PDB file of C-alpha atoms in Angstrom:
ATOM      1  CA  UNK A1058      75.033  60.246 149.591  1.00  0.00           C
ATOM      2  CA  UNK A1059      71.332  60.773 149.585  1.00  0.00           C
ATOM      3  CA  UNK A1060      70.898  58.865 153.331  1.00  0.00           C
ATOM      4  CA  UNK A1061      72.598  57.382 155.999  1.00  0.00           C
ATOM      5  CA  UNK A1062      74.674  54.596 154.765  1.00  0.00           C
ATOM      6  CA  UNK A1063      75.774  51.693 156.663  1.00  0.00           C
ATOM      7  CA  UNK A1064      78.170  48.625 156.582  1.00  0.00           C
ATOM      8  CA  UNK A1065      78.220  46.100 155.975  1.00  0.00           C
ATOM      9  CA  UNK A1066      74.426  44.821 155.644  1.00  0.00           C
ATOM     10  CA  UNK A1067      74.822  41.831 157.787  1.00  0.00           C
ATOM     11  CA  UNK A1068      77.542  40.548 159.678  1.00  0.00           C
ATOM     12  CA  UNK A1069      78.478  36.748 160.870  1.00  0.00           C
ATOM     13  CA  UNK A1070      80.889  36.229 163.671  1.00  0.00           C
ATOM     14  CA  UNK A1071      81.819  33.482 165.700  1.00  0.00           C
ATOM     15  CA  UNK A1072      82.014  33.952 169.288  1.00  0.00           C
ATOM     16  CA  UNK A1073      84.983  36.079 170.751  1.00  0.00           C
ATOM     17  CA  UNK A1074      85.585  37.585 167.295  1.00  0.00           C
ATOM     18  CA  UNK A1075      86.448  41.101 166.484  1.00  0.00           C
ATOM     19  CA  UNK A1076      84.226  43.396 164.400  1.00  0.00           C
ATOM     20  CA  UNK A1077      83.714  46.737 163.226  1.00  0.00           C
ATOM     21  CA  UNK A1078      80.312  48.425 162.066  1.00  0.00           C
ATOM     22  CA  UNK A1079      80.565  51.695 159.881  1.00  0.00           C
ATOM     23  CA  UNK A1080      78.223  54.409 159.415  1.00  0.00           C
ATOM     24  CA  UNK A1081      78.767  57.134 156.887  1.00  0.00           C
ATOM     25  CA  UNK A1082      76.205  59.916 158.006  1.00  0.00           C
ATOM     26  CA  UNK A1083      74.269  62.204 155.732  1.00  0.00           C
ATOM     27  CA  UNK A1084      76.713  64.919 154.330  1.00  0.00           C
ATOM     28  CA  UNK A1085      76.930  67.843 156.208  1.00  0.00           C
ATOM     29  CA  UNK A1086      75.637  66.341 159.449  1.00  0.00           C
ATOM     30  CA  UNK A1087      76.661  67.244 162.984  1.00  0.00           C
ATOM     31  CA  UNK A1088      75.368  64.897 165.179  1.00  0.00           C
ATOM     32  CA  UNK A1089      75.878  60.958 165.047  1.00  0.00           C
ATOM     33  CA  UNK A1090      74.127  58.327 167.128  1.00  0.00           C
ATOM     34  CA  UNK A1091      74.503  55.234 167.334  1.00  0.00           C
ATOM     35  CA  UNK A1092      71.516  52.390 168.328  1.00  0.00           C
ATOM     36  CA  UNK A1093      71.211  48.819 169.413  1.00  0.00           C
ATOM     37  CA  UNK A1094      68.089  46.963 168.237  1.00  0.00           C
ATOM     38  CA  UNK A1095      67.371  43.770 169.592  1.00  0.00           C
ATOM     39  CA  UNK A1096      64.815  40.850 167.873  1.00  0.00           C
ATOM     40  CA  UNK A1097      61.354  42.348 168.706  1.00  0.00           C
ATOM     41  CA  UNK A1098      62.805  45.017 170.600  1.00  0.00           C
ATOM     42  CA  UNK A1099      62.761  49.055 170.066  1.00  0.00           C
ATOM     43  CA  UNK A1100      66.154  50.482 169.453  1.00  0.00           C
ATOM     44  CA  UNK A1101      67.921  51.369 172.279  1.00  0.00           C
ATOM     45  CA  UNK A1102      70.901  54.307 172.708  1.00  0.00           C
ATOM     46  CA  UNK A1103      74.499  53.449 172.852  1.00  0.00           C
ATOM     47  CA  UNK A1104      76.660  57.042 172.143  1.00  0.00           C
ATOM     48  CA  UNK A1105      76.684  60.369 170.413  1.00  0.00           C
ATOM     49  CA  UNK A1106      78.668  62.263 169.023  1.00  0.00           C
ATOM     50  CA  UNK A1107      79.037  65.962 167.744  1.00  0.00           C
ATOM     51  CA  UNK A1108      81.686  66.110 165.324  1.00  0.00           C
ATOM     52  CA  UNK A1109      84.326  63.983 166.212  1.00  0.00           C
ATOM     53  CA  UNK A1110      83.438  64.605 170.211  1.00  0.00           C
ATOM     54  CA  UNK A1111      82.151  61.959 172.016  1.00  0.00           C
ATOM     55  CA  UNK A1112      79.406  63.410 174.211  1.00  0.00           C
ATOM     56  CA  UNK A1113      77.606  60.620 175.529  1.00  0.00           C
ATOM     57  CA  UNK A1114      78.158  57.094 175.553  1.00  0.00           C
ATOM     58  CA  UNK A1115      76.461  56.118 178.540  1.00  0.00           C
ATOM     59  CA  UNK A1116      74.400  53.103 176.517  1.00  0.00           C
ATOM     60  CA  UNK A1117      77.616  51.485 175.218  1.00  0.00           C
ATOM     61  CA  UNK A1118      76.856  47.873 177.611  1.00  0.00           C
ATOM     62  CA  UNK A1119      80.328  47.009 178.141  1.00  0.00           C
ATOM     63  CA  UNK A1120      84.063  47.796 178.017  1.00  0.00           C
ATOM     64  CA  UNK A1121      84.316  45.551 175.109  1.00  0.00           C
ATOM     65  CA  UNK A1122      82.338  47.963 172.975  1.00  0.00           C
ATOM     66  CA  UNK A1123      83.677  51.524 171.368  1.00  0.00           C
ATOM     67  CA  UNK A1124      82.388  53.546 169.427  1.00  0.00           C
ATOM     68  CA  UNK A1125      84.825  56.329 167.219  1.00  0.00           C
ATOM     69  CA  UNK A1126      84.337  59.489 164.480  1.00  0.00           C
ATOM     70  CA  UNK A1127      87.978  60.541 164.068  1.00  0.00           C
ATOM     71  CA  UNK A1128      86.881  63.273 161.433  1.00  0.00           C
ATOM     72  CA  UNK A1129      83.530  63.984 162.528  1.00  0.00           C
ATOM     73  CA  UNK A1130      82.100  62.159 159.520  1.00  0.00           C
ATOM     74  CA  UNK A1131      82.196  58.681 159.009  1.00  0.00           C
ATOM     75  CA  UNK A1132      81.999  56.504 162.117  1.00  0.00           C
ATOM     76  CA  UNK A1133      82.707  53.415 163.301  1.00  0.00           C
ATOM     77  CA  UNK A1134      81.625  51.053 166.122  1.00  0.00           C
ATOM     78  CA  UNK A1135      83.787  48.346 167.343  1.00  0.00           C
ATOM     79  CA  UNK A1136      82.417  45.375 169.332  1.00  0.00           C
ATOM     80  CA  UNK A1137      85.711  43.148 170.695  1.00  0.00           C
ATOM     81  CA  UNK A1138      85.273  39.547 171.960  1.00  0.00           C
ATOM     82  CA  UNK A1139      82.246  39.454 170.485  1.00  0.00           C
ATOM     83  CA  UNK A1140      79.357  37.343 172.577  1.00  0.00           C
ATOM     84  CA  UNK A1141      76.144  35.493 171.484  1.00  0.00           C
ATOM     85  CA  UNK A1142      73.933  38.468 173.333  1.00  0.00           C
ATOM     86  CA  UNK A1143      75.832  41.174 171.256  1.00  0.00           C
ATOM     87  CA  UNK A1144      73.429  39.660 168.096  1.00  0.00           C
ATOM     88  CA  UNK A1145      71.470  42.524 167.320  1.00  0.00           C
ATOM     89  CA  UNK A1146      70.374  45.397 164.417  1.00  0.00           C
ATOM     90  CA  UNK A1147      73.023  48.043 165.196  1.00  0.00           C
ATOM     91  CA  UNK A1148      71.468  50.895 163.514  1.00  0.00           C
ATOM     92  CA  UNK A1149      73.709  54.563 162.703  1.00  0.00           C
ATOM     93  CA  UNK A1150      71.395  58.096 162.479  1.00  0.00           C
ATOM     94  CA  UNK A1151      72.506  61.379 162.173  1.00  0.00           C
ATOM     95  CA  UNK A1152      70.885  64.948 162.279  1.00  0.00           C
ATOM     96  CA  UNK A1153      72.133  68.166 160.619  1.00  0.00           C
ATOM     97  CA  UNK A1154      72.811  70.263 163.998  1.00  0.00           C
ATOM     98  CA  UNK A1155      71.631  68.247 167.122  1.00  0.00           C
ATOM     99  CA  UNK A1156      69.619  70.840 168.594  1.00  0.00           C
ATOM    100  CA  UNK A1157      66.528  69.355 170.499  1.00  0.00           C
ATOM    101  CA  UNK A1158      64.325  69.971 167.454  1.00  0.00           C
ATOM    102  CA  UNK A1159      66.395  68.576 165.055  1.00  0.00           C
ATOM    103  CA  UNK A1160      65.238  65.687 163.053  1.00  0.00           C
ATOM    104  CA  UNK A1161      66.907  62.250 163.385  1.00  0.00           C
ATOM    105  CA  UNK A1162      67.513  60.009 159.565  1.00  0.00           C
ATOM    106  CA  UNK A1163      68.263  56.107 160.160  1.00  0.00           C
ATOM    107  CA  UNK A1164      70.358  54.074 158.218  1.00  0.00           C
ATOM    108  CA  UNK A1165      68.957  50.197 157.146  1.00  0.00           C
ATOM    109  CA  UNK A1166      71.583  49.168 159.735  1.00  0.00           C
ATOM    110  CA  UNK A1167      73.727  46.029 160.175  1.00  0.00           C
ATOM    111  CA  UNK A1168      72.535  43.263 161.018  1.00  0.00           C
ATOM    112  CA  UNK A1169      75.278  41.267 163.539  1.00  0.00           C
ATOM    113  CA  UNK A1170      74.556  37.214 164.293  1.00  0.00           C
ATOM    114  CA  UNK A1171      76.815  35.913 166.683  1.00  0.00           C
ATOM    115  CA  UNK A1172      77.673  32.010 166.596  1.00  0.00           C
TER     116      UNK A1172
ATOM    117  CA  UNK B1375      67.733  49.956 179.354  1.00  0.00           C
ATOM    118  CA  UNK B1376      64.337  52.841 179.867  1.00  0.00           C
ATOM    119  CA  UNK B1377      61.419  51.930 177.353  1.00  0.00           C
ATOM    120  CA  UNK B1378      58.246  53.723 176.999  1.00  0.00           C
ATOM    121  CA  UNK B1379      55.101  51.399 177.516  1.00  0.00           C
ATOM    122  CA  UNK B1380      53.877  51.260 173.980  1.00  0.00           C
ATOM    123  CA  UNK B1381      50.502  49.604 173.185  1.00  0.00           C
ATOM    124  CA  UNK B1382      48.819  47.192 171.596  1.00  0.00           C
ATOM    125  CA  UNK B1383      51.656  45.303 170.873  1.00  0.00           C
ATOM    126  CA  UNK B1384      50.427  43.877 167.717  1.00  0.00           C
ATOM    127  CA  UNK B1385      46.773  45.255 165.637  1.00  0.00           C
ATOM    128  CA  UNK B1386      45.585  43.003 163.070  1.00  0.00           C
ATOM    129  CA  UNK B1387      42.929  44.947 160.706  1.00  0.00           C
ATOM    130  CA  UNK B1388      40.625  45.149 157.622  1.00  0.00           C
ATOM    131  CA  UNK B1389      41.296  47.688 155.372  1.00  0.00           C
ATOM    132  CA  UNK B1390      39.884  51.030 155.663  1.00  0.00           C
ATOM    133  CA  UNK B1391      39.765  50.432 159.050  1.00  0.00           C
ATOM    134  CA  UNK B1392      41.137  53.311 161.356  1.00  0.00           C
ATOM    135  CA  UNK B1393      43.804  52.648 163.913  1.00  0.00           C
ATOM    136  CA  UNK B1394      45.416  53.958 167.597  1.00  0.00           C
ATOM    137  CA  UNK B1395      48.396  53.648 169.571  1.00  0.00           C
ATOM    138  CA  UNK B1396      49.341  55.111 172.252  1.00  0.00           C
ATOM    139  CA  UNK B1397      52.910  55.580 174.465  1.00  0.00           C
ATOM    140  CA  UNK B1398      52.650  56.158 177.932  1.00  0.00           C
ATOM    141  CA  UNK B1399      56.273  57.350 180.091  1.00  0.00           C
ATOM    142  CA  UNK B1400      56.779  57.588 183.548  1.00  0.00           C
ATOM    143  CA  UNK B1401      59.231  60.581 182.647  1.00  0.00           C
ATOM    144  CA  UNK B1402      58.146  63.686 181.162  1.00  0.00           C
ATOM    145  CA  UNK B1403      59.315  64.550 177.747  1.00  0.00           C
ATOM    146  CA  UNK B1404      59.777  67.459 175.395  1.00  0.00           C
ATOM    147  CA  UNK B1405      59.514  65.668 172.331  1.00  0.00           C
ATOM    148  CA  UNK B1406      57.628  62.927 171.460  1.00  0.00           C
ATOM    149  CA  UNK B1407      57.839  60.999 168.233  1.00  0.00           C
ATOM    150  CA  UNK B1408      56.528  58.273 166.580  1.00  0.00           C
ATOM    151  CA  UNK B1409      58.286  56.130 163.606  1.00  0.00           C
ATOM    152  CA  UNK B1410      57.120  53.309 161.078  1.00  0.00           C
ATOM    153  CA  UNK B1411      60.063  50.837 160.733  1.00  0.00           C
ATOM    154  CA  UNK B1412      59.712  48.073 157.656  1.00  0.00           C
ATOM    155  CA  UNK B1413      61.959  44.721 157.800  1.00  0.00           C
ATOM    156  CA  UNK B1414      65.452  44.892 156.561  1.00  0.00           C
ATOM    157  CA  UNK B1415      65.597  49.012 157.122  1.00  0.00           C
ATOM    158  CA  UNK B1416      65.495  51.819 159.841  1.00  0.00           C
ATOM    159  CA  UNK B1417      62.617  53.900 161.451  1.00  0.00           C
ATOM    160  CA  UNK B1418      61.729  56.690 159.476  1.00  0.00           C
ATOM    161  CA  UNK B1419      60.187  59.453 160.923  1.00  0.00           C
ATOM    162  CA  UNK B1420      56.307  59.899 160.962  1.00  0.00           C
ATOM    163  CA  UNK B1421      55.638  63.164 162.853  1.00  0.00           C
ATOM    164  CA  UNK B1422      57.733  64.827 165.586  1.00  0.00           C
ATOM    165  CA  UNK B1423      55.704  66.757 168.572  1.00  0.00           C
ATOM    166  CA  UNK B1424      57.375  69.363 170.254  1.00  0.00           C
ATOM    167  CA  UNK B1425      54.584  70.754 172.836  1.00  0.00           C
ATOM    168  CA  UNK B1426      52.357  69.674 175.238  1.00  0.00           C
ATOM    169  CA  UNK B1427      48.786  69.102 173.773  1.00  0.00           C
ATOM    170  CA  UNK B1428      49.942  70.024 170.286  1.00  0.00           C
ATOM    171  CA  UNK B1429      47.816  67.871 167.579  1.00  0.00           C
ATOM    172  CA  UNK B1430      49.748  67.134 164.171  1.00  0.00           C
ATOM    173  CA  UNK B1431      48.632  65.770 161.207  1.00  0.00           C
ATOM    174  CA  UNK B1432      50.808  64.141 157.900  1.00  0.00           C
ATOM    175  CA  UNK B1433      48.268  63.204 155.689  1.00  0.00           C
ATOM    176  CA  UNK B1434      46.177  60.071 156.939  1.00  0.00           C
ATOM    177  CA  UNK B1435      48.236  60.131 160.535  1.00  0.00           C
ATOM    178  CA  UNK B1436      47.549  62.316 163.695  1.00  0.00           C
ATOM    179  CA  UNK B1437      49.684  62.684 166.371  1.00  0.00           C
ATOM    180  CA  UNK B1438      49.091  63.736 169.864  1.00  0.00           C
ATOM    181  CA  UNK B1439      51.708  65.191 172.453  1.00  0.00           C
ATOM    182  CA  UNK B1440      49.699  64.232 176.267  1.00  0.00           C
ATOM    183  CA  UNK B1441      49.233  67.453 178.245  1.00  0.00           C
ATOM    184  CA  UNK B1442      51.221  65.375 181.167  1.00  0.00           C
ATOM    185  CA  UNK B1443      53.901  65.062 178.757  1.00  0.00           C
ATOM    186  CA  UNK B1444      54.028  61.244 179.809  1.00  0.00           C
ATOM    187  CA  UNK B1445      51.994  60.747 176.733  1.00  0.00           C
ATOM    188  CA  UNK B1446      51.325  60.675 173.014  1.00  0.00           C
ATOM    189  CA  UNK B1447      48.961  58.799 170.663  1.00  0.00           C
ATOM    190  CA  UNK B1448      49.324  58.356 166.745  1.00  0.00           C
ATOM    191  CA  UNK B1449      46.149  57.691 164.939  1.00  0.00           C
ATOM    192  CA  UNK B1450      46.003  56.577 160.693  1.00  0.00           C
ATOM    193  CA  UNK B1451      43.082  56.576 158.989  1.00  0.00           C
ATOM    194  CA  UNK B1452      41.480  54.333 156.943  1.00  0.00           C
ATOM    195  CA  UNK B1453      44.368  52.018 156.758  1.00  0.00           C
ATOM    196  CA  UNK B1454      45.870  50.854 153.401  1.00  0.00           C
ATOM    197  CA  UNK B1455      48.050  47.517 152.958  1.00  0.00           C
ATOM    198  CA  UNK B1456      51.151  49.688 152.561  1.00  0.00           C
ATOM    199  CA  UNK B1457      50.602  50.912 156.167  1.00  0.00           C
ATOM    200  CA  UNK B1458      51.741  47.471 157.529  1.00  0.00           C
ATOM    201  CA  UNK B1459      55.009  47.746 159.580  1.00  0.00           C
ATOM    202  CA  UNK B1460      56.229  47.970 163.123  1.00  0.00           C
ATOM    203  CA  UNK B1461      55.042  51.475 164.489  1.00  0.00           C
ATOM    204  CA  UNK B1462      57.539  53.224 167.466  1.00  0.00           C
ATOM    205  CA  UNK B1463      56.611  55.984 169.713  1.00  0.00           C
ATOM    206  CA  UNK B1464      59.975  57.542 171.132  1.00  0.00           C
ATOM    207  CA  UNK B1465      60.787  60.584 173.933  1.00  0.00           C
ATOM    208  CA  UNK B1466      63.646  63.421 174.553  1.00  0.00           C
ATOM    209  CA  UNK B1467      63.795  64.969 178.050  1.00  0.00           C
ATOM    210  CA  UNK B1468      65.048  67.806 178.219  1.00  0.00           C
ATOM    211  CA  UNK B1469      68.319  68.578 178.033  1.00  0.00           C
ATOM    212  CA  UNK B1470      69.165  64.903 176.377  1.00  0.00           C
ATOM    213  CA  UNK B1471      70.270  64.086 172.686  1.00  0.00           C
ATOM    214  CA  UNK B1472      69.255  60.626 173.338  1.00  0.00           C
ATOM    215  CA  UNK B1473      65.868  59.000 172.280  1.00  0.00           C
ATOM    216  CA  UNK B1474      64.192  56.284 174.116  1.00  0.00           C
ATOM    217  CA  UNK B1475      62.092  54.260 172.247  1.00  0.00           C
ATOM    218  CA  UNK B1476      58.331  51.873 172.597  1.00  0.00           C
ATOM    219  CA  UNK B1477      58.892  48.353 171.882  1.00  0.00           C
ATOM    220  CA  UNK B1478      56.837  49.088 169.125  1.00  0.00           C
ATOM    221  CA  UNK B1479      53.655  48.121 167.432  1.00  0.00           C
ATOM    222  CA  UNK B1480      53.131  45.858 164.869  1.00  0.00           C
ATOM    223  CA  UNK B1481      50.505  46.768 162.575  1.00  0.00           C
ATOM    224  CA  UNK B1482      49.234  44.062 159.738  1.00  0.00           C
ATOM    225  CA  UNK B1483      46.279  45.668 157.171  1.00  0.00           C
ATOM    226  CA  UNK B1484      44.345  42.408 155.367  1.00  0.00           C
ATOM    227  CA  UNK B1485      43.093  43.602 151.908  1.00  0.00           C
TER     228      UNK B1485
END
């Protein structure tokens, strides 16, 4: 596709749910991050990845989130046992190579509301 | 998590009117960049700065990357309604994929 594409647009779940975010990155692209965005808030880092590597995922807040790119395209990021403070924009961006320079492209995000 | 001290918080302006911002860090970056994020989708980038003191211009917006490298400023121009939006400075050190981001700035234009 033309951008970063992401699903689905908003999410509901009640409390100690399940639920699964996915990104599909611009074609071609190396490098996949994923962001947290709280209400008012700037987005903050959760994990990277190059390819389907893992690099970092020092922002991921708790053991009940993971984050996975199987064939270093699309992506997905689980959140298990979901709680009221996981409510947030979770927002997917991906660059063509990852070096320092390299320029970053958003997705709209999904919006997650936890009940 | 680290933020970058972004400021004003909020600018509420006339049109035509020019605007600043500025980002202050306590760490030094190699990149600073600043985004324009508009409800219901993701920042999209404005202008990326890659050296200290470099000035950078995309049409009606100047950017400036802080000889410190703790700093950066984003200027526009005789403002236009369509410049409203929330307005994000963000940093790289070195050696880091990651971005960390301002809390933002929101910017309303009244015609």
């Amino acid at each position: 596709g033309a951008g970063v594409s992401q699903s689905p647009r908003y999410k509901v779940a009640k409390r100690g749910q399940d639920v699964a975010l996915r990104c599909d990155p611009i074609s071609g692209h190396v490098s996949l991050f994923w962001y947290q965005q709280a209400l008012g808030q700037g987005p903050e880092f959760l994990t990277y990845f190059q390819n389907e590597a893992q690099l970092d995922k020092s922002g991921l807040p708790s053991d009940r989130f993971f984050a996975e790119r199987p064939e270093g395209s699309v992506s997905t990021l689980k959140i298990q046992r979901t709680q009221q403070e996981d409510s947030a924009v979770y927002l997917c961006a991906s660059s063509f190579q990852g070096f320092p320079n390299e320029k970053l492209f958003f997705g709209s995000g999904t919006q997650l509301s936890v009940l | 998590g680290q933020q970058l001290n972004q400021s004003p918080q909020s600018m509420f302006i006339q049109e035509g009117e020019d605007v600043s911002m500025n980002c202050t860090s306590s760490s030094i970056f190699n990149t600073w960049l600043w985004y324009k994020q508009e409800p219901g989708e993701g920042p999209v980038l404005l202008i990326a700065l890659y050296k200290a003191g470099e000035l950078t211009s995309n049409g009606r917006l100047t950017a400036q990357f802080g000889i410190t490298r703790k700093d950066s400023f984003l200027n526009i121009s005789a403002s236009i309604p369509s410049d409203v939006g929330i307005y994000f400075c963000a940093g790289r050190e070195g050696g880091s994929e990651k971005l960390v981001f301002g809390k933002g700035t929101k910017l309303t234009v009244n015609p």
